[in-house]
Coordinates of C-alpha atoms in Angstrom, one line a residue:
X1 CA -74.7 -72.8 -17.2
X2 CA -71.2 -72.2 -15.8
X3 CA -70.7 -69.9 -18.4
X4 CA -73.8 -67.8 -17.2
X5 CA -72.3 -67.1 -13.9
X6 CA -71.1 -63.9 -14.0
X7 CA -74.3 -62.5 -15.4
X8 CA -76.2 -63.5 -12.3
X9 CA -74.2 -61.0 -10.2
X10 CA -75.5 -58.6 -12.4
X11 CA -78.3 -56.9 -10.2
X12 CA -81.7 -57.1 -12.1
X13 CA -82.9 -53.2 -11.0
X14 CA -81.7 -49.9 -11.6
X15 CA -78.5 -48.8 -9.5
X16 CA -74.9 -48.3 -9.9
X17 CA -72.4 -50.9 -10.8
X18 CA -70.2 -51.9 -8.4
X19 CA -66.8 -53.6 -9.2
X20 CA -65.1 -55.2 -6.6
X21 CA -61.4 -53.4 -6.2
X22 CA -58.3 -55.6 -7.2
X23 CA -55.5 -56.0 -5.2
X24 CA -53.2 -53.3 -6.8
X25 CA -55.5 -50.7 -5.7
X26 CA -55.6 -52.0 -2.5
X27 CA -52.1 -51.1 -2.2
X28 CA -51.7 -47.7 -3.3
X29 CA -52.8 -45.5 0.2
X30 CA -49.6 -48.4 1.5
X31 CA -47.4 -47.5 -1.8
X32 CA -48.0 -43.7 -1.3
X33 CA -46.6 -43.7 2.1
X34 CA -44.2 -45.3 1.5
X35 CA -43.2 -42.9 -1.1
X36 CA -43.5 -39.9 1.1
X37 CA -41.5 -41.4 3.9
X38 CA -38.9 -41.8 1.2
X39 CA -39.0 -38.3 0.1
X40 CA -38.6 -37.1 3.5
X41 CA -36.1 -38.8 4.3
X42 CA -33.7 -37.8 1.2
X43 CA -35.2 -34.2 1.9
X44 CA -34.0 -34.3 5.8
X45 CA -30.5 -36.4 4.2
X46 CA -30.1 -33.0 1.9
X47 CA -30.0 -30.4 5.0
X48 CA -28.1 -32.4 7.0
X49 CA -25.9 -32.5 4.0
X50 CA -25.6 -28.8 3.3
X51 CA -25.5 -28.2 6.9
X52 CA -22.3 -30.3 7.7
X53 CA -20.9 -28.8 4.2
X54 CA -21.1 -25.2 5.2
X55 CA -20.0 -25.4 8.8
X56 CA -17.0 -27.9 7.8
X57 CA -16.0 -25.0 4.8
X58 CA -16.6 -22.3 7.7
X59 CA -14.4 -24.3 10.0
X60 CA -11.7 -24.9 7.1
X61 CA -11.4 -21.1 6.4
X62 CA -11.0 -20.4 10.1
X63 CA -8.4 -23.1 10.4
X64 CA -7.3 -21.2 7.1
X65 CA -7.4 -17.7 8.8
X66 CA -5.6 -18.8 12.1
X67 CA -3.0 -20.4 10.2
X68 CA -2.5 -17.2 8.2
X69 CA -2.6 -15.5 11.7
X70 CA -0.3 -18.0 13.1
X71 CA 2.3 -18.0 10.4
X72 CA 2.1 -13.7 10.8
X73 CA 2.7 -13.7 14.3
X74 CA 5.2 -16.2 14.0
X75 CA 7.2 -14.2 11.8
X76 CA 7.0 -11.0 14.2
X77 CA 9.0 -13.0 16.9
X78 CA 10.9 -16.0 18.1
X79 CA 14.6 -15.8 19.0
X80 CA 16.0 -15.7 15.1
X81 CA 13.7 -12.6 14.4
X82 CA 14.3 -11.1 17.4
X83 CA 18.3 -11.6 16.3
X84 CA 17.8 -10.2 12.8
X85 CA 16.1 -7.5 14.0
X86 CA 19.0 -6.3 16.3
X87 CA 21.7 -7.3 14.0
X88 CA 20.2 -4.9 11.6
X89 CA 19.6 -2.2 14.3
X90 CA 22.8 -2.2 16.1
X91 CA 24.7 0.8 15.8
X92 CA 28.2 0.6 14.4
X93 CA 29.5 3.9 14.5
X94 CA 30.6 6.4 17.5
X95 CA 27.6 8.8 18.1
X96 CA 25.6 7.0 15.9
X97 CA 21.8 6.6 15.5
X98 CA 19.1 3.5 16.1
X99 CA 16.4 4.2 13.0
X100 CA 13.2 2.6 12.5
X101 CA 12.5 3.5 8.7
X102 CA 9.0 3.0 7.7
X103 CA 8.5 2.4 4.1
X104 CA 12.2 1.5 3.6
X105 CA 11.1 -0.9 0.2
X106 CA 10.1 2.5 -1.6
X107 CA 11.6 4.7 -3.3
X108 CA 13.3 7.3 -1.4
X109 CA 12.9 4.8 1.6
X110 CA 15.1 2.5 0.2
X111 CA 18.0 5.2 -0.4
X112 CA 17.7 6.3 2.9
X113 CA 18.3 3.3 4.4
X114 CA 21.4 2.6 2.5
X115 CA 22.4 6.1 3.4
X116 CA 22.2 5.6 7.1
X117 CA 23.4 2.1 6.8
X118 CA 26.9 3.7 4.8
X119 CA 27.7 6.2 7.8
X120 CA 26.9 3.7 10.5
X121 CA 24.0 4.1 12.1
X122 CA 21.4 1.2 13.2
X123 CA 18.5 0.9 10.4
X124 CA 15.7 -1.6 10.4
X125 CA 13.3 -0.8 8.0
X126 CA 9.2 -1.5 7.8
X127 CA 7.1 -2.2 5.0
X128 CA 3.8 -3.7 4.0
X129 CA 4.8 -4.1 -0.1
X130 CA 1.6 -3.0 -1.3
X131 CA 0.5 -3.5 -4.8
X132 CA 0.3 0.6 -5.6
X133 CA 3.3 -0.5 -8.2
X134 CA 5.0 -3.1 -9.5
X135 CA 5.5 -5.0 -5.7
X136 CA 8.7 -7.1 -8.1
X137 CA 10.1 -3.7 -7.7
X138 CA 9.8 -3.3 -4.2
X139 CA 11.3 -7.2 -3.4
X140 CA 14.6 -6.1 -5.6
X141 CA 15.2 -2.7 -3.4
X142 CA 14.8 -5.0 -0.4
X143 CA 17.4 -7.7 -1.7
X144 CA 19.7 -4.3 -2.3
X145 CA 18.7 -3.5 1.3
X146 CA 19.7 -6.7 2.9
X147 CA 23.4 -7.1 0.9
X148 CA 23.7 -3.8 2.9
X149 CA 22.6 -5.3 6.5
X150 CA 19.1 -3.9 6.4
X151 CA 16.8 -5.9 7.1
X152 CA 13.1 -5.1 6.2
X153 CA 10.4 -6.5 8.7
X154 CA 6.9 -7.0 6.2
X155 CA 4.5 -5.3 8.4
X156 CA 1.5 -2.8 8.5
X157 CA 2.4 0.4 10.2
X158 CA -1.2 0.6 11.9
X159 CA -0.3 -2.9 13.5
X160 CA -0.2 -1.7 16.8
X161 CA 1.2 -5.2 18.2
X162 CA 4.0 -5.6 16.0
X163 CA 4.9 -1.8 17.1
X164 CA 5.4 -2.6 20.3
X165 CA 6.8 -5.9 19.4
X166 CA 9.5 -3.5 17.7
X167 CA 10.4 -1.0 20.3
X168 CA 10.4 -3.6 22.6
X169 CA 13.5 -5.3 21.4
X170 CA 15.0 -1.9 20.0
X171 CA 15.1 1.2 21.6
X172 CA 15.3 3.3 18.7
X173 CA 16.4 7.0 18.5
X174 CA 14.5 8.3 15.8
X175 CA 12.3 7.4 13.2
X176 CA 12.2 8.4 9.7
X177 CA 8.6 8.0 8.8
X178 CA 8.2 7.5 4.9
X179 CA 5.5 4.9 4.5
X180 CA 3.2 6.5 2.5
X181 CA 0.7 6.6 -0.3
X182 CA 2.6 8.6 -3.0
X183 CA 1.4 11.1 -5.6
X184 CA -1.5 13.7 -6.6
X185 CA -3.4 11.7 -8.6
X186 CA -4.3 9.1 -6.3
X187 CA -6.0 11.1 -4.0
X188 CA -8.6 12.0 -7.0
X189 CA -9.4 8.6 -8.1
X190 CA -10.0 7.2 -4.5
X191 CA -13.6 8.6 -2.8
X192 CA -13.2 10.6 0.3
X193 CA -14.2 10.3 3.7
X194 CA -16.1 13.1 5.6
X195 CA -14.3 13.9 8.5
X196 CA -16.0 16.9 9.4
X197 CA -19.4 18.3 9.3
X198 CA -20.8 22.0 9.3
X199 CA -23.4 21.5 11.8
X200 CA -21.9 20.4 15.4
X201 CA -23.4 16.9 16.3
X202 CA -22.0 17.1 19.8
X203 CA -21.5 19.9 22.9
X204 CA -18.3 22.1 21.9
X205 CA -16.8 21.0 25.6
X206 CA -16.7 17.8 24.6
X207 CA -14.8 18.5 21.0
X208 CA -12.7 20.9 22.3
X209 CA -11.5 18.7 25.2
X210 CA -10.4 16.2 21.9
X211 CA -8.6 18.6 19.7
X212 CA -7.1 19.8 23.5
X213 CA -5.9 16.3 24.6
X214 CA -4.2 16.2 20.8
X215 CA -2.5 19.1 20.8
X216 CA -1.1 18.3 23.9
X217 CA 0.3 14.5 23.1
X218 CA 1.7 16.3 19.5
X219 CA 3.2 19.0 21.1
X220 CA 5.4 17.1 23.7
X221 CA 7.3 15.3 20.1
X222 CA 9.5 16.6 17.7
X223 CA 8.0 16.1 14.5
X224 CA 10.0 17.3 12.0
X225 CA 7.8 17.6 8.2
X226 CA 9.7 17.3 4.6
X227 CA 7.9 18.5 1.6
X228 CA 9.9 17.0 -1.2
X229 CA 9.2 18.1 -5.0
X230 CA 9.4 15.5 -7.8
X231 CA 12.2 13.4 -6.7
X232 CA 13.4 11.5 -9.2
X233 CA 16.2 8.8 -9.9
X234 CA 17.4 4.9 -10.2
X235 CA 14.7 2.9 -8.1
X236 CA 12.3 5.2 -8.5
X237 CA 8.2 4.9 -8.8
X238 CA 7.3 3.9 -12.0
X239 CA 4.0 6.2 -12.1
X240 CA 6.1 9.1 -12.1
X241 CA 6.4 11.0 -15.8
X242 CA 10.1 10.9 -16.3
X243 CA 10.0 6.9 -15.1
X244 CA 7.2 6.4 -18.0
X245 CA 8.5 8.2 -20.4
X246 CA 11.3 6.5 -20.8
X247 CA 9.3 3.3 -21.2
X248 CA 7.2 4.7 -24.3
X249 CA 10.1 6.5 -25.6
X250 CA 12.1 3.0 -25.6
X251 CA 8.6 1.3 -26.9
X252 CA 7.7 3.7 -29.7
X253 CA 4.3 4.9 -27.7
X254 CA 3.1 8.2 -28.0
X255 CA 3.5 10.3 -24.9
X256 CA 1.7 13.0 -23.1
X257 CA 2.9 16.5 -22.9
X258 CA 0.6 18.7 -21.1
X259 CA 0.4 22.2 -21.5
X260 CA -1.6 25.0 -19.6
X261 CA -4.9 27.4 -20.6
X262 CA -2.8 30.1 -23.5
X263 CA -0.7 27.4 -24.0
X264 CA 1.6 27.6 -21.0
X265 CA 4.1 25.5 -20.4
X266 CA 4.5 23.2 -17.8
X267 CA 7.1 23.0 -15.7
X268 CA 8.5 20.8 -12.7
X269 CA 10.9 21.5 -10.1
X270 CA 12.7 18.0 -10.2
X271 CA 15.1 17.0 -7.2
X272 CA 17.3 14.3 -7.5
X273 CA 17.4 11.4 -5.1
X274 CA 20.8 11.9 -3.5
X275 CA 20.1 15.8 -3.1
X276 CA 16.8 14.9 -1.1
X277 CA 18.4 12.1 1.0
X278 CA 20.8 14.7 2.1
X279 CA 17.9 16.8 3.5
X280 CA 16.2 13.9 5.0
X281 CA 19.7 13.0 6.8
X282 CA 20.0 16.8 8.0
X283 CA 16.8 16.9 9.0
X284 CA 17.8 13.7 11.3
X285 CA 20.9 15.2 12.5
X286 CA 19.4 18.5 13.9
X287 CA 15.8 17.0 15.3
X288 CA 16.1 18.3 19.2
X289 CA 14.4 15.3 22.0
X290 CA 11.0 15.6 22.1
X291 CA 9.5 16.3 26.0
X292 CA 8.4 13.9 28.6
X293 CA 10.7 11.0 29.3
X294 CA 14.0 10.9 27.4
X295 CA 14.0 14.5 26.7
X296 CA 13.5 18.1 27.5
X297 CA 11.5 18.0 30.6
X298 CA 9.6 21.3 29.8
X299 CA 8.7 23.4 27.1
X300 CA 6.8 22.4 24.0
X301 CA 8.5 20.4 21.2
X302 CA 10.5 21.8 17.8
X303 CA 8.1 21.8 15.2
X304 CA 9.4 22.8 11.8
X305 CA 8.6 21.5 8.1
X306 CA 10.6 22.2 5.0
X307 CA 10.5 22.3 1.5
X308 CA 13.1 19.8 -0.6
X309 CA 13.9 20.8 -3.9
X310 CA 16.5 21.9 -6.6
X311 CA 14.9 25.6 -6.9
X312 CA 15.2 25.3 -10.6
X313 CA 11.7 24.8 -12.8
X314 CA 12.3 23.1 -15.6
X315 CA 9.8 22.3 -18.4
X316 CA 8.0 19.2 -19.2
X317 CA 9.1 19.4 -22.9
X318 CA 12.8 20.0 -22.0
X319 CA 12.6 16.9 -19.8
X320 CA 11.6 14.6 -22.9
X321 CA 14.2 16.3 -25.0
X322 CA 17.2 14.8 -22.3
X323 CA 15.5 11.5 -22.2
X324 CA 15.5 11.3 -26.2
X325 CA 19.7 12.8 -26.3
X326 CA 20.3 10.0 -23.8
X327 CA 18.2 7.1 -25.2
X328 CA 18.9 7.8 -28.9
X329 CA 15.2 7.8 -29.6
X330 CA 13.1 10.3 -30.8
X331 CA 9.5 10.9 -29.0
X332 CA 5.9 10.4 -30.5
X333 CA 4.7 13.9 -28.4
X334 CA 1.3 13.9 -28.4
X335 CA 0.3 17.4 -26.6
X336 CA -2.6 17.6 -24.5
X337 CA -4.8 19.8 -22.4
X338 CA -3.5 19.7 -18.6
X339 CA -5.9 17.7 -16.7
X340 CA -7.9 19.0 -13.3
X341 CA -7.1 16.1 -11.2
X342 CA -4.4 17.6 -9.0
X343 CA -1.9 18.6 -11.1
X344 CA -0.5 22.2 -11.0
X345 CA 1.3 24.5 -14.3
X346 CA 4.0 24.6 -12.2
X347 CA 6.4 23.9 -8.7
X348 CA 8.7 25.9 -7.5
X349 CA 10.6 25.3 -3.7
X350 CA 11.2 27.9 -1.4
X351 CA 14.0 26.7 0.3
X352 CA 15.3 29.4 2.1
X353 CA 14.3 27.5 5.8
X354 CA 16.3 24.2 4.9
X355 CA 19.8 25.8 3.8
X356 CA 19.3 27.9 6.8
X357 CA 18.7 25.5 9.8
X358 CA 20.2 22.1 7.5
X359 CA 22.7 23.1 5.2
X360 CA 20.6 22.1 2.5
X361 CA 22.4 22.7 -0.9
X362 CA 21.1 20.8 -4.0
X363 CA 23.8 20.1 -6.2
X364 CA 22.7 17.5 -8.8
X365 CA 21.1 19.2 -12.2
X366 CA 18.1 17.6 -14.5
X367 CA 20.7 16.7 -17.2
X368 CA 23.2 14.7 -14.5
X369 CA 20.3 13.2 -12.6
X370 CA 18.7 11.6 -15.9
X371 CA 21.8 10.3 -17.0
X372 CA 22.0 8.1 -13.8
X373 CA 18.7 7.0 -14.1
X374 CA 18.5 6.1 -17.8
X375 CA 22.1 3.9 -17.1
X376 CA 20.0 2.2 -14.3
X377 CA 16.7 1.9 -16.1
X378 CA 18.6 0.0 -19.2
X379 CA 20.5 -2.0 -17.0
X380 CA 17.5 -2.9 -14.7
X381 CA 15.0 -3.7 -17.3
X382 CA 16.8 -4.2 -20.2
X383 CA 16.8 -1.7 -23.1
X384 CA 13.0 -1.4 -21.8
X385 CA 12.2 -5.2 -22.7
X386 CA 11.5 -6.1 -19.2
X387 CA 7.9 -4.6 -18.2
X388 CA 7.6 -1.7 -16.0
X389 CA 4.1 -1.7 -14.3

């Protein structure tokens, strides 16, 4: 009878069948909550996470940034800067000059410097050492620099602060602005900004009171412009033709030899280095004061610009054929089709202005000036096994 139980809790009539619920299903609404509190709290875990992650790496590169800032600033003063900085200024010669040289690690900036350093005038010299070539280049003419007593301060020349952080502790008597961005070429490959549009956005009062306020500020200095043509020589820029010939000459590699529409040849007039430091020192000598305080008290400002060259074209070609007589290597010419990206057939300087008001005179010829560089370039890089970038 026992055994017939269970079949007594069958009902006898028609109707569903209902099984009483074990206990493991009368866990799962308590399981499933407890599931879901679980997820939420890894999902609320996981923000918190990513939250404390980014604002601790946000904080770390501020810490970062002022520490860059910190260590900048700290190197644009303190009592041992301040000293360098005047040591290197000081004049040491009767009559003498106080220059601030702006990009004094370049090329000709560099050989001015030493110039004025020789003679005895004050030099301290600015640069930022941008990458626009080989920056290894750049640190070795400020190591020349410094065995010299030039100091170079690293430094921006739109950094307004550390300009007035300059002429504070020197008063300087001129500066030889050089700091610039070098070369035709680069001008083509970088996109330009508008500056100026055909239709006028704003009342003419208002633009002429601009260009009216400018005229006025440039007017009371004397600013002096040098137009130098294809300078050349030891320490020079390595993106100039003569500097990279001589490295594919030395490495076998073919190089370019462009030649006009008919073909015409191409011709530059190079100016060596010393010739246009001599210019740049004239200019220098004969700049009157500027107006305002310091100098004239009326009367607008000498404004003159003038051409540095050697006045004697010479031909691409006859360029490569000194560089092979002095290297002992024959070229791999390869001619080409002159590009139109800035480059003109030929230059020619007009300098009639410069021997009249500086005394310019040119005196070093394309077969001298190469000579000097290709003894530098071998000693400097090594029979052209050291890389030129």
């Amino acid at each position: 009878m026992s055994q017939m139980k269970h079949i007594d809790s069958i009902p006898s009539h028609q109707g569903k069948f209902k099984m009483e619920k074990s206990p493991y299903h009368r866990q799962r609404p308590y399981s499933s909550l407890v599931k879901l509190t679980l997820w939420s709290f890894v999902f609320i875990g996981l923000i918190f996470m990513l939250f404390f992650r980014s604002s601790s790496s946000s904080s770390s590169q501020v810490s970062s940034n002022l520490s860059r800032r910190s260590f900048r600033t700290s190197s644009y003063g303190g009592p041992v800067w301040e000293k360098r900085v005047k040591a290197s200024a000081k004049i040491r010669s009767r009559n003498g000059f106080s220059v601030l040289v702006t990009g004094a690690a370049g090329f000709v900036g560099t050989h001015v410097s030493a110039a004025l350093k020789r003679r005895g005038d004050g030099v301290l010299g600015l640069d930022n050492f941008n990458d626009y070539y080989d920056p290894s280049l750049k640190r070795a003419r400020q190591a020349l620099l410094e065995r010299t007593g030039v100091y170079i301060v690293e430094g921006d020349i739109n950094d307004v602060t550390l300009l007035k952080k300059l002429f504070d502790v020197v008063a300087f008597t001129h500066v030889m602005h050089l700091a610039a961005q070098a070369g035709v070429r680069f001008p083509f490959r970088r996109g330009t900004e508008q500056t100026s549009r055909l239709v006028c956005m704003q009342p003419l009062r208002r633009l002429v009171r601009k260009l009216h306020i400018l005229i006025t500020i440039y007017m009371d200095f004397h600013l002096p412009g040098l137009r130098f043509f294809t300078v050349y020589g030891p320490w020079g820029r390595p993106d100039m033709a003569y500097f990279f010939f001589t490295q594919d000459i030395l490495r076998g590699k073919s190089i370019p030899i462009f030649e006009a529409s008919n073909h015409g040849t191409v011709a530059r007039d190079f100016t060596y280095i010393d010739d246009i430091v001599k210019g740049c020192l004239a200019a220098l000598d004969t700049a009157e004061k500027s107006t305002g305080s310091g100098g004239k008290k009326s009367g607008p400002a000498q404004l003159r610009v003038y051409n540095l060259g050697n006045t004697s074209p010479v031909p691409v070609s006859d360029l490569v054929s000194i560089l092979e007589r002095l290297l002992k290597v024959t070229a791999k010419r390869l001619v080409m089709k002159l590009p139109r990206n800035g480059d003109v057939q030929f230059t020619h300087a007009n300098i009639s202005l410069a021997q009249r008001e500086l005394g310019y005179r040119p005196t070093t010829d394309l077969q001298t000036g190469l000579k000097k560089f290709v003894r530098w370039y071998l000693s400097y890089y090594g029979n052209g096994k050291k890389s030129a970038q």
